[in-house]
Short mmCIF file of C-alpha atoms and ligand atoms in Angstrom, two decimals:
data_model
loop_
_atom_site.label_atom_id
_atom_site.label_comp_id
_atom_site.label_asym_id
_atom_site.label_seq_id
_atom_site.Cartn_x
_atom_site.Cartn_y
_atom_site.Cartn_z
CA MET A 1 -47.43 247.07 138.82
CA GLU A 2 -46.92 250.75 139.42
CA ALA A 3 -47.35 251.80 143.02
CA THR A 4 -50.50 253.82 143.67
CA PRO A 5 -50.17 257.16 145.48
CA LYS A 6 -51.81 255.52 148.49
CA SER A 7 -49.26 252.69 148.64
CA GLN A 8 -46.41 255.16 148.10
CA ILE A 9 -47.70 257.22 151.01
CA ALA A 10 -48.01 254.08 153.17
CA GLU A 11 -44.39 253.22 152.33
CA LEU A 12 -43.14 256.74 153.14
CA VAL A 13 -45.03 256.70 156.43
CA ARG A 14 -43.55 253.32 157.39
CA SER A 15 -40.01 254.45 156.68
CA SER A 16 -40.32 257.82 158.49
CA GLN A 17 -39.93 258.42 162.20
CA ASN A 18 -40.64 262.12 162.80
CA ILE A 19 -43.78 263.20 161.03
CA LEU A 20 -45.46 266.60 160.82
CA LEU A 21 -49.19 266.79 160.05
CA LEU A 22 -50.47 270.05 158.57
CA SER A 23 -53.98 271.09 157.64
CA HIS A 24 -55.73 274.18 156.38
CA ALA A 25 -56.48 277.50 158.06
CA SER A 26 -60.17 278.10 158.93
CA PRO A 27 -60.15 274.54 160.22
CA ASP A 28 -63.31 272.42 160.18
CA GLY A 29 -64.48 269.00 161.28
CA ASP A 30 -62.66 267.26 158.45
CA SER A 31 -59.29 269.00 158.84
CA ILE A 32 -59.34 268.56 162.62
CA GLY A 33 -60.77 265.01 162.46
CA SER A 34 -58.23 263.85 159.88
CA SER A 35 -55.28 265.38 161.78
CA LEU A 36 -56.35 263.81 165.09
CA ALA A 37 -57.13 260.39 163.61
CA PHE A 38 -53.86 260.17 161.69
CA ASN A 39 -51.94 261.40 164.75
CA LEU A 40 -53.35 258.49 166.79
CA VAL A 41 -52.61 255.92 164.08
CA LEU A 42 -49.03 257.14 163.64
CA LYS A 43 -48.42 257.09 167.39
CA LYS A 44 -49.65 253.49 167.53
CA MET A 45 -47.02 252.79 164.87
CA GLY A 46 -44.40 254.21 167.22
CA LYS A 47 -43.86 257.44 165.30
CA THR A 48 -43.12 260.85 166.77
CA VAL A 49 -45.85 263.19 165.53
CA ASP A 50 -46.48 266.93 165.57
CA MET A 51 -49.80 268.36 164.42
CA ALA A 52 -50.15 272.00 163.42
CA ILE A 53 -53.06 274.13 162.26
CA PHE A 54 -52.18 277.81 162.03
CA ASP A 55 -55.51 279.30 163.04
CA ASN A 56 -58.03 279.38 165.85
CA LEU A 57 -59.66 276.00 166.40
CA ASP A 58 -63.41 275.57 166.61
CA GLN A 59 -63.88 274.44 170.20
CA SER A 60 -66.82 272.20 169.30
CA CYS A 61 -64.22 269.57 168.35
CA SER A 62 -62.42 269.82 171.68
CA PHE A 63 -63.93 266.52 172.88
CA LEU A 64 -61.87 264.62 170.31
CA PRO A 65 -58.79 262.80 171.64
CA GLY A 66 -55.55 264.74 171.10
CA PHE A 67 -57.30 268.06 170.40
CA SER A 68 -55.13 269.99 172.85
CA ASP A 69 -51.96 268.64 171.19
CA ILE A 70 -52.67 270.56 167.98
CA LYS A 71 -50.09 273.34 167.79
CA ASN A 72 -50.53 276.66 166.08
CA ASP A 73 -46.84 277.21 165.51
CA ILE A 74 -43.84 275.09 164.72
CA ALA A 75 -41.57 276.24 167.44
CA ALA A 76 -37.93 276.62 166.70
CA SER A 77 -35.96 274.22 168.88
CA SER A 78 -33.69 275.64 171.56
CA ASP A 79 -30.55 275.12 169.43
CA LEU A 80 -28.66 277.88 167.68
CA VAL A 81 -26.97 276.84 164.48
CA ILE A 82 -23.70 278.51 163.49
CA THR A 83 -22.90 278.00 159.82
CA ILE A 84 -19.38 278.80 158.66
CA ASP A 85 -18.40 279.24 155.04
CA THR A 86 -15.11 277.33 154.77
CA LYS A 87 -14.28 278.10 151.15
CA GLN A 88 -11.25 280.22 152.10
CA THR A 89 -9.98 278.11 154.99
CA GLY A 90 -10.86 274.47 154.38
CA GLU A 91 -13.00 272.56 156.81
CA GLU A 92 -10.34 271.87 159.39
CA MET A 93 -10.62 274.15 162.38
CA LYS A 94 -10.40 274.13 166.13
CA LEU A 95 -13.26 275.13 168.40
CA GLY A 96 -12.55 276.72 171.73
CA GLN A 97 -14.60 278.58 174.31
CA LYS A 98 -13.98 281.15 176.98
CA LYS A 99 -16.32 281.91 179.85
CA MET A 100 -16.44 285.48 181.05
CA ALA A 101 -17.95 284.92 184.47
CA GLU A 102 -18.29 288.58 185.40
CA ASP A 103 -20.71 289.52 182.58
CA HIS A 104 -22.20 286.05 181.89
CA LYS A 105 -20.79 285.85 178.40
CA LEU A 106 -19.55 282.78 176.63
CA VAL A 107 -17.10 283.39 173.80
CA ILE A 108 -16.72 280.73 171.15
CA VAL A 109 -13.43 280.81 169.28
CA VAL A 110 -13.15 279.22 165.87
CA SER A 111 -9.56 278.87 164.67
CA PRO A 112 -8.96 277.61 161.12
CA THR A 113 -5.75 275.66 160.69
CA LYS A 114 -5.08 277.67 157.55
CA GLY A 115 -6.38 280.91 156.11
CA VAL A 116 -8.49 283.57 157.80
CA LEU A 117 -12.14 283.65 158.80
CA VAL A 118 -14.03 286.93 158.56
CA PRO A 119 -17.37 287.72 160.25
CA GLU A 120 -19.12 287.55 156.86
CA ASP A 121 -18.29 283.83 156.69
CA VAL A 122 -20.51 283.13 159.69
CA VAL A 123 -24.31 282.90 159.75
CA VAL A 124 -26.23 282.27 162.97
CA THR A 125 -29.76 280.83 162.80
CA ARG A 126 -32.19 279.06 165.09
CA SER A 127 -32.73 275.45 164.21
CA ARG A 128 -36.19 274.09 163.45
CA PRO A 129 -37.23 270.61 164.43
CA LYS A 130 -36.33 268.06 161.79
CA TYR A 131 -39.04 265.99 160.18
CA ASP A 132 -38.67 263.01 157.85
CA LEU A 133 -42.08 263.58 156.35
CA VAL A 134 -44.72 266.31 156.13
CA VAL A 135 -48.30 265.20 155.52
CA PHE A 136 -50.83 267.74 154.23
CA LEU A 137 -54.39 266.75 155.08
CA ASP A 138 -57.46 268.23 153.37
CA CYS A 139 -55.37 270.98 151.66
CA SER A 140 -55.87 271.72 147.96
CA GLU A 141 -52.72 273.87 147.95
CA ALA A 142 -49.73 274.13 150.27
CA GLU A 143 -50.63 277.80 150.80
CA ARG A 144 -53.92 276.74 152.39
CA ILE A 145 -52.05 276.16 155.67
CA GLY A 146 -52.29 279.94 156.05
CA ASP A 147 -50.01 282.80 157.03
CA LYS A 148 -47.19 280.56 158.26
CA PHE A 149 -46.61 279.19 154.76
CA GLU A 150 -43.91 281.73 153.81
CA GLU A 151 -42.04 281.10 157.05
CA LEU A 152 -42.10 277.33 156.55
CA LYS A 153 -41.10 277.32 152.88
CA ASP A 154 -37.56 276.13 153.65
CA LEU A 155 -38.75 273.30 155.87
CA LEU A 156 -41.28 272.23 153.24
CA PHE A 157 -38.65 272.41 150.53
CA GLU A 158 -36.12 270.22 152.30
CA THR A 159 -38.57 267.63 153.70
CA PRO A 160 -40.48 265.03 151.64
CA THR A 161 -44.15 266.04 151.45
CA VAL A 162 -47.31 264.07 150.76
CA SER A 163 -50.86 265.31 150.31
CA ILE A 164 -54.06 263.44 151.11
CA ASP A 165 -57.06 265.37 149.87
CA HIS A 166 -60.48 265.20 148.21
CA HIS A 167 -60.74 268.69 146.67
CA ALA A 168 -61.28 268.87 142.91
CA THR A 169 -59.11 272.01 142.93
CA ASN A 170 -56.04 270.18 144.32
CA SER A 171 -52.92 271.43 142.55
CA TYR A 172 -50.78 268.31 143.12
CA PHE A 173 -48.22 270.38 144.98
CA ALA A 174 -46.60 267.66 147.10
CA LYS A 175 -44.03 265.01 146.22
CA VAL A 176 -46.71 262.32 146.43
CA ASN A 177 -50.33 263.37 145.94
CA TRP A 178 -53.26 261.12 146.73
CA VAL A 179 -56.32 263.05 145.59
CA ASP A 180 -59.69 261.33 145.50
CA MET A 181 -62.43 263.72 144.44
CA THR A 182 -65.04 261.01 144.86
CA ALA A 183 -64.31 260.80 148.57
CA ALA A 184 -66.78 262.79 150.65
CA SER A 185 -64.09 263.77 153.16
CA THR A 186 -60.38 263.39 153.78
CA THR A 187 -61.24 261.18 156.75
CA GLU A 188 -63.09 258.80 154.39
CA MET A 189 -59.77 258.32 152.57
CA LEU A 190 -57.90 257.79 155.81
CA VAL A 191 -60.02 254.74 156.66
CA SER A 192 -58.47 252.67 153.89
CA LEU A 193 -54.98 254.09 154.54
CA THR A 194 -55.32 253.14 158.22
CA GLU A 195 -56.25 249.62 157.15
CA SER A 196 -53.28 249.24 154.85
CA LEU A 197 -50.88 250.65 157.44
CA GLY A 198 -52.07 248.15 160.04
CA ARG A 199 -51.15 245.03 158.10
CA ASN A 200 -51.23 242.72 161.09
CA GLU A 201 -52.61 245.14 163.61
CA ASN A 202 -55.92 246.89 163.92
CA TYR A 203 -55.27 250.61 164.25
CA LEU A 204 -58.93 251.47 163.73
CA ASP A 205 -59.98 251.66 167.38
CA ALA A 206 -62.90 253.61 168.86
CA ASP A 207 -60.91 256.86 169.23
CA VAL A 208 -59.55 256.79 165.68
CA ALA A 209 -63.01 255.88 164.34
CA THR A 210 -64.62 258.76 166.28
CA CYS A 211 -62.19 261.30 164.77
CA LEU A 212 -62.73 259.87 161.29
CA LEU A 213 -66.52 259.83 161.58
CA THR A 214 -66.46 263.47 162.74
CA GLY A 215 -64.79 264.52 159.48
CA LEU A 216 -67.16 262.42 157.39
CA MET A 217 -70.26 263.77 159.14
CA PHE A 218 -68.96 267.31 158.88
CA ASP A 219 -68.21 267.25 155.16
CA THR A 220 -71.43 265.46 154.22
CA GLY A 221 -73.56 267.70 156.47
CA SER A 222 -74.45 264.59 158.48
CA PHE A 223 -75.07 262.67 155.24
CA GLN A 224 -77.54 265.26 153.96
CA ASN A 225 -75.39 266.65 151.14
CA GLY A 226 -75.27 265.30 147.59
CA ASN A 227 -71.64 264.20 148.03
CA THR A 228 -72.85 261.35 150.27
CA THR A 229 -72.07 258.22 148.26
CA PRO A 230 -72.75 254.53 148.92
CA LYS A 231 -69.07 254.40 149.89
CA SER A 232 -69.40 257.14 152.51
CA LEU A 233 -72.32 255.30 154.08
CA THR A 234 -70.43 252.00 154.01
CA VAL A 235 -67.42 253.66 155.60
CA ALA A 236 -69.66 255.29 158.21
CA ALA A 237 -71.12 251.87 159.08
CA GLN A 238 -67.62 250.46 159.36
CA LEU A 239 -66.58 253.30 161.68
CA VAL A 240 -69.60 252.85 163.93
CA ALA A 241 -68.87 249.12 164.03
CA ALA A 242 -65.29 249.98 165.05
CA GLY A 243 -66.68 251.88 168.03
CA ALA A 244 -67.06 255.42 166.71
CA ARG A 245 -69.04 257.39 169.25
CA GLN A 246 -71.61 258.75 166.83
CA GLN A 247 -73.97 260.01 169.53
CA GLU A 248 -71.16 261.94 171.20
CA ILE A 249 -70.35 263.64 167.87
CA VAL A 250 -74.00 264.58 167.34
CA GLU A 251 -74.30 265.89 170.87
CA LYS A 252 -71.01 267.83 170.98
CA ILE A 253 -71.04 269.25 167.46
CA TYR A 254 -74.68 269.55 166.50
CA MET A 255 -76.82 269.64 169.62
CA THR A 256 -74.70 271.86 171.79
CA ARG A 257 -75.23 275.51 171.00
CA SER A 258 -74.28 278.00 173.60
CA LEU A 259 -76.59 280.93 174.16
CA VAL A 260 -73.78 283.14 172.87
CA THR A 261 -73.63 281.22 169.59
CA LEU A 262 -77.39 281.56 169.11
CA LYS A 263 -77.15 285.31 169.80
CA LEU A 264 -74.31 285.54 167.29
CA TRP A 265 -76.37 283.70 164.67
CA GLY A 266 -79.27 286.04 165.40
CA LYS A 267 -77.01 289.04 164.83
CA ILE A 268 -75.75 287.59 161.53
CA LEU A 269 -79.28 286.79 160.36
CA SER A 270 -80.39 290.33 161.19
CA ASN A 271 -77.66 291.56 158.80
CA ILE A 272 -79.00 289.74 155.73
CA HIS A 273 -78.98 291.74 152.51
CA GLU A 274 -80.80 290.71 149.39
CA GLU A 275 -79.26 291.54 146.01
CA LYS A 276 -82.41 291.15 143.93
CA GLU A 277 -80.87 292.09 140.60
CA ASN A 278 -77.93 289.74 141.03
CA ASN A 279 -79.92 286.98 142.70
CA PHE A 280 -77.89 286.34 145.84
CA VAL A 281 -78.11 287.09 149.52
CA TRP A 282 -75.31 287.94 151.89
CA ALA A 283 -74.75 288.68 155.55
CA SER A 284 -71.77 290.07 157.40
CA ILE A 285 -70.50 290.33 160.94
CA SER A 286 -67.78 292.48 162.49
CA ASN A 287 -65.80 291.88 165.66
CA ASP A 288 -67.59 294.78 167.37
CA GLU A 289 -71.03 293.40 166.53
CA ALA A 290 -69.98 289.99 167.81
CA LYS A 291 -68.62 291.48 171.03
CA LYS A 292 -71.94 293.24 171.66
CA VAL A 293 -73.65 289.85 172.01
CA GLY A 294 -70.75 288.49 174.07
CA ALA A 295 -69.28 286.41 171.25
CA ASP A 296 -65.75 286.14 169.93
CA LEU A 297 -65.45 285.57 166.18
CA ASP A 298 -62.13 283.77 166.70
CA THR A 299 -63.58 281.02 168.84
CA ASP A 300 -67.38 281.05 168.45
CA GLY A 301 -68.31 279.16 165.30
CA THR A 302 -70.16 280.82 162.47
CA GLY A 303 -70.06 277.85 160.06
CA GLY A 304 -73.32 276.50 161.43
CA VAL A 305 -75.36 279.59 160.68
CA MET A 306 -74.21 279.32 157.07
CA ASP A 307 -74.86 275.63 156.57
CA GLU A 308 -77.93 275.18 158.73
CA LEU A 309 -79.78 278.43 158.12
CA LEU A 310 -78.46 280.84 155.49
CA LYS A 311 -78.10 278.33 152.68
CA THR A 312 -81.67 277.12 153.11
CA VAL A 313 -82.97 280.35 151.57
CA SER A 314 -84.87 279.60 148.38
CA GLY A 315 -84.88 281.20 144.96
CA VAL A 316 -81.33 282.60 144.83
CA ASP A 317 -78.16 281.41 143.10
CA PHE A 318 -75.93 281.49 146.16
CA VAL A 319 -75.38 282.86 149.65
CA LEU A 320 -72.32 284.68 150.96
CA MET A 321 -71.18 285.33 154.49
CA LEU A 322 -68.47 287.86 155.34
CA LYS A 323 -66.77 287.98 158.69
CA GLU A 324 -64.06 290.18 160.11
CA ASN A 325 -60.90 288.22 160.85
CA GLY A 326 -58.01 290.25 162.23
CA ASP A 327 -56.87 292.67 159.53
CA SER A 328 -58.90 290.83 156.87
CA VAL A 329 -62.40 289.83 155.89
CA ASN A 330 -63.17 286.14 155.35
CA GLY A 331 -65.83 285.19 152.83
CA SER A 332 -67.58 281.86 152.56
CA LEU A 333 -70.02 280.91 149.84
CA ARG A 334 -72.62 278.20 149.30
CA SER A 335 -74.56 277.47 146.11
CA VAL A 336 -78.30 277.38 146.51
CA ASP A 337 -78.81 276.69 142.81
CA LYS A 338 -76.53 273.65 142.69
CA THR A 339 -75.38 274.41 139.14
CA PHE A 340 -73.97 277.74 140.26
CA ASN A 341 -70.22 277.42 140.67
CA VAL A 342 -69.27 279.48 143.74
CA SER A 343 -65.59 278.56 143.49
CA GLU A 344 -65.45 280.96 140.49
CA ILE A 345 -66.51 283.80 142.77
CA SER A 346 -63.90 282.86 145.36
CA LYS A 347 -61.30 282.92 142.59
CA LEU A 348 -62.07 286.62 142.02
CA PHE A 349 -60.45 287.14 145.43
CA GLY A 350 -57.68 284.55 145.19
CA GLY A 351 -59.63 281.87 147.06
CA GLY A 352 -60.92 278.48 146.00
CA GLY A 353 -63.00 275.46 146.91
CA HIS A 354 -65.75 273.35 145.44
CA ILE A 355 -68.62 274.08 143.04
CA VAL A 356 -71.14 274.31 145.87
CA ALA A 357 -68.93 275.59 148.69
CA SER A 358 -65.93 277.88 148.60
CA GLY A 359 -64.09 280.57 150.52
CA PHE A 360 -61.68 283.47 150.28
CA LYS A 361 -59.88 286.08 152.35
CA VAL A 362 -59.32 289.76 151.56
CA LYS A 363 -56.96 292.01 153.53
CA GLY A 364 -58.30 295.37 154.59
CA GLU A 365 -60.40 297.32 157.07
CA TYR A 366 -63.78 295.71 157.72
CA GLN A 367 -66.47 298.03 156.30
CA PRO A 368 -64.67 299.31 153.18
CA THR A 369 -63.56 295.75 152.38
CA VAL A 370 -67.11 294.39 152.71
CA ASP A 371 -68.35 297.14 150.37
CA LEU A 372 -65.56 296.42 147.92
CA ILE A 373 -66.24 292.68 147.89
CA ILE A 374 -69.97 293.11 147.25
CA GLU A 375 -69.32 295.69 144.54
CA LYS A 376 -66.81 293.46 142.80
CA ILE A 377 -69.12 290.44 142.86
CA LYS A 378 -71.98 292.50 141.43
CA THR A 379 -69.87 293.85 138.57
CA GLN A 380 -68.16 290.53 137.77
CA LEU A 381 -71.14 288.20 138.12
CA GLY A 382 -71.91 288.13 134.41
CA SER A 383 -68.55 286.54 133.68
CA VAL A 384 -68.91 283.68 136.21
CA PRO A 385 -69.61 280.48 134.29
CA LYS A 386 -72.19 278.01 135.46
CA ALA A 387 -71.06 274.50 136.34
CA THR A 388 -71.58 272.19 133.41
CA GLN A 389 -70.49 268.85 134.76
CA GLY A 390 -73.44 267.76 136.84
CA VAL A 391 -73.63 268.45 140.53
CA GLU A 392 -70.67 268.10 142.77
CA GLU A 393 -71.59 268.73 146.36
CA ILE A 394 -68.69 268.80 148.70
CA PRO A 395 -68.73 271.35 151.47
CA GLN A 396 -65.62 273.42 151.63
CA SER A 397 -62.71 271.46 152.98
MN1 LIG B 1 -62.66 268.07 153.63
#
């Protein structure tokens, strides 16, 4: 019998010791929940684990165990690596060192036993930590990890990679790809992987279950969205039975809104524009506007205003929210007419996602970029095809 991607991933995990977990930029409950849950499981297996998400983290998930261990960089280790091209000399050489106490210098002398070394033969780099395995969680493409992708290309090239994801747009970029589009969230997939990894041991404890349930609740909109399947409900029941603190999730993620967040939502809602001719509504928010109500767009969540309020507007095809993010503008889209494929609009700007939820990022100064995005959508709308294959409702990521 041919090994399934899931069993191949289980095998790779068992045989690896140092594992790096990566997930997408603009992190959400599923990317954070899946990283934290898998981190706990791997640690129980005795693995050394690093988690990295190269973006600001939504603090509403900060109650989850391990949250503060998520890094936003993969630090170079303290070692310097000196690489010598030995084509002209052969590999045999002597290493010596001289300390120059008076000016704190250490001189390293490399003497080949034959031939001559020239400075051009030597390259000095900083070493990165070594991993046996890189696991991408909830990422449809490797590039979804964000700006650090270019910098990490070498590491990703020389390390075995696996991807665990539920996006229909997954490009099968890793060495082993386990993509289940019928799963409501990446954490739903991790439940069965956790079970198969813990052959004789139960790794699904209350902490792991809480992280997994967070992702599942997030991506199903607390089981309100159409992507909620009998399986997601069964898995949710299993997680609660395993001790998942469902009430804590509800309280920390859904019932706790700071006054600042409510003011921010109010500001966004006051910026709603209706595009009558093109049948969509959009709202936007700049850093300055956010600051005026005491909010910080990097840390104060805006996802809620989209999913709980904006997308409940009736009679339009879709809603769009634009928010200033550093030197770029981030766009996120939700279908209101569930046959309207918003991932096609994200594609206009190099983004992606699901039929009913998608996102993109455009570099440029805030106001001109907002104008440009709206103009482009209005002129290109005619060419955006409607979804034909029923309704797929999976919130972005
Ligand atoms: Mn997801």
